[in-house]
Amino acid sequence: MRKLFSILLCLILLTGIVTTGFAIEDPTALTVPAEKDGGLDDGTDDITTDGKCVIKKLTVSIKGCGELYLDSINGDSQEAGEVHNGDIIEAPNHAQIILTATPGDCCEFIEAEVNGNKLTVGSSMDPVTLTVDLDGNKKLAVCFSEILHYNLAYGVDGGGWIESNVSAGSVTCGSLVDLTAYADPCWGFDYWSGLPEGVATDASSVDFYMDDDYTDIVAYFVELDLPMLTVEVVGNGEGYTNPPSPIEMPCDDSMSIEAIASPCSIFIQWEEEDGTPISSEAIHDFAITVDTTVYAHFELSDETYPVSWSTAGEGTGTIDSGEFEQISYPCGTLIELTAEPDMCSEYSHWSKVEGGTVSGSTITFPLMATTAVTAYFDLKDDVTLTVETAGEGNYEVSTTSVTVACGEPVSVTATPGDCTLFNGWTGVPDEVLDPTAETITFDLYNDMTITASFDWDPQMSTTLTVLTAGDGYGTVSPASATAPCGETIWVSATPSSCSLFEGWSYEPGGEPFNSNRMIPYMMDEMDQTIYANFSLNPQADPVTLTVRAVGEGDGDATIIGWGTSATVTCGTVVTVTATPGACSEFYGWVATNGASWFMETADLSVTFEMQGDLDLEAVFMPLYYELTIATNGNGITDPEGPLTVTCGTTIMVEAIADSGYSFIDWTGDVDEGQETQTLIEVQMDQDRSITANFTEPSPPPIQTGGGGLIVRHTLTISVEGNGTVDPFVGSQNYNPGTLVDLTVTPALGWTFAGWFGADGAEVVNEQIEMDDDKILIARFETTILPEAPPLEAPEIEIPLIETPLGDGDLPYTGQAFPIESLGIGLIFMMVGTLTRKNDDQ
């Protein structure tokens, strides 16, 4: 009826307008089509004759409880705002106008018409968008209608009910609804369903406004577990409940709970948490629906009781009462007593006491009444001493167990063996004054265990000698070993192919203690000897011996009586001989087929017993000789020495003097007639040493002049032993402050021992600073080759050091050029340099 009423109002409002209704598929976006306006305006012209834009009008009529808003004109939102009933919206012809119709509270949008075009879209409580194409003057009518009532319905699921401020059914729009869910006993509220959006569903009480139909509201309840009653004890007394706490209670009925006081305590009352009394009766009926805690109040009684104790039995002893005396104590006092047997007695038991507990020989009990307690003791039977050992080493004890009458003396001895230290006794009684003594004696009153501790002596080592025995043959490894006491080493025995291993023994041919070829052996005694026993194998096959000469040298290898190959029975004695050729030497015999029983040797002739197949090589190597070549003076040799060459080699050696120097002669191992020849032949049939001697140049004239002088220092180097140095042997001049690099090259079989002489200590990182005249000796020491005679080190001055004055040399210490005569000095040096270059050419 309310919708029909609203439609009639809108028809009255639009009287005289020709309407043609049509449906819109999307009710929230309404576009009014551009049609004729019933003679108001044909809307065909956009521009006037004078060139101005044609303006059209949209007259707005609003009926009902809603509002209309202008959103945009041709997409421009500058004129946006609320539109009221009777307002006229002006816009260019053919403009598109976007409006929004918004229903108010308890209101709904009904319909809109433009120039008789009725838009029927059904009611809507949400905002509706209207689009009007202004192709002429138009009228827009928008209709809203009030909503008077909504429907409300609610229910429950589970044990509970709902309390509401309004009745279910038709409820006035906008009314505030309060709903509260109440659970039945043993049930609990869970959640709501069907509430308006935004209302909490987990609260048992909710409220909301009727702005729609709400007919599916349900309050859900869940069945609860049975409530638990927890009883806690308060006060300085003690007690408990029947039934014991915690107690599972019926949720819709009561249960009787009894408070029971412990001995020496009295029940006062039942209380709430804040101390509010519930009941002073020990038995009380409780009825709860949720978990609840109550308090049982107990206080200690003020009664006192006497306590006493005594001993009994065949044995004797005492009672340690600690702080307690045989008097009266308050009820509940915790008494502790310990029974202590005398010598040769032992604790048996305590008499029974209510509430008492026994741990060992100690009884503990609460004093609940007049109490007398007795400790019983028995006489001991025989007592036993157990002797144990600990640690490592070679040792023994005189006994491991001894049993005697209680109180009788016992004696025990610990004896350390070789390599072992005795550390002492542990667990012995206090009467043993020196527990480190090997023998101790004391009276035994109780079963007792004592321990003797030993350890290997870390200061001692022992030697094991491994020998072979028997008529067979084999090898052992190692033949001898020295190790700290207590260490384990591995020894092995390997029989030859003609023999059998019979085992290890402590005596030759003795009873074997182990038959394995490889065994671990502990070094637990001083200087031990063990034997690997071998026997001949009567079933052994014949064995073959072959010999041959190998190596870079020449020589022959022979089996005496056989040649180079022999097949014999195991144990046959054979002799092999090696004969080196000229310029060769014999290196040694080598077994190439892994015959470890053969002892390799460098003897030319070897005799041995055949213990298996054997391939022997006689190794020959060529002889090498060394030619040591030295120089005396300023010059070099080609080649430079030392040289190591094979025996019989002929070497050509040439002496070449430095510029300004002359060759004198050769000295040393030079064939007669070649002493003065610069190029000589040296036949290397032994180690040889030769020296090329050169003359010294005449000293240059001393340059003089007035003014300051530039002084140069002399470095003099000589050599002891065989080797070369750079700078050369002799004397060289350097400017003050020059760092001179020193290089040494030992001859074959020699090593550099260091720099010596007056200034040897000033050599740092193979350099020396020329801050004064220096004297150095390069010392070489022989290693393998025989010591050669030391090189002569004549002092030779080599004027090859450039100076700040230009090209030239100042060969002598103290020689200088006057600074103001630099021009003359330069001329002399240039002439000297040109002359030297011509000499070099």
mmCIF file of C-alpha atoms in Angstrom, residues 466-476 500-505 507-510 530-536:
data_model
loop_
_atom_site.group_PDB
_atom_site.id
_atom_site.type_symbol
_atom_site.label_atom_id
_atom_site.label_comp_id
_atom_site.label_asym_id
_atom_site.label_seq_id
_atom_site.Cartn_x
_atom_site.Cartn_y
_atom_site.Cartn_z
ATOM 1 C CA VAL A 466 113.783 -58.884 18.895
ATOM 2 C CA LEU A 467 115.969 -61.840 17.801
ATOM 3 C CA THR A 468 115.496 -64.830 15.506
ATOM 4 C CA ALA A 469 115.952 -68.445 16.533
ATOM 5 C CA GLY A 470 115.680 -71.911 15.003
ATOM 6 C CA ASP A 471 117.190 -73.553 11.915
ATOM 7 C CA GLY A 472 115.011 -71.549 9.554
ATOM 8 C CA TYR A 473 115.461 -68.020 8.316
ATOM 9 C CA GLY A 474 113.368 -64.875 8.472
ATOM 10 C CA THR A 475 113.355 -61.213 9.366
ATOM 11 C CA VAL A 476 111.860 -59.269 12.250
ATOM 12 C CA LEU A 500 108.162 -71.518 8.483
ATOM 13 C CA PHE A 501 107.312 -69.179 11.381
ATOM 14 C CA GLU A 502 106.877 -71.197 14.631
ATOM 15 C CA GLY A 503 105.789 -68.419 16.999
ATOM 16 C CA TRP A 504 107.103 -65.916 19.570
ATOM 17 C CA SER A 505 108.869 -67.026 22.772
ATOM 18 C CA GLU A 507 113.680 -68.078 25.135
ATOM 19 C CA PRO A 508 115.192 -69.414 21.864
ATOM 20 C CA GLY A 509 112.940 -72.302 20.833
ATOM 21 C CA GLY A 510 110.880 -71.885 24.026
ATOM 22 C CA ILE A 530 111.762 -61.946 22.657
ATOM 23 C CA TYR A 531 112.478 -64.463 19.890
ATOM 24 C CA ALA A 532 110.869 -65.101 16.516
ATOM 25 C CA ASN A 533 111.328 -68.857 15.907
ATOM 26 C CA PHE A 534 111.773 -70.122 12.333
ATOM 27 C CA SER A 535 112.197 -73.688 11.020
ATOM 28 C CA LEU A 536 113.312 -74.945 7.621
#
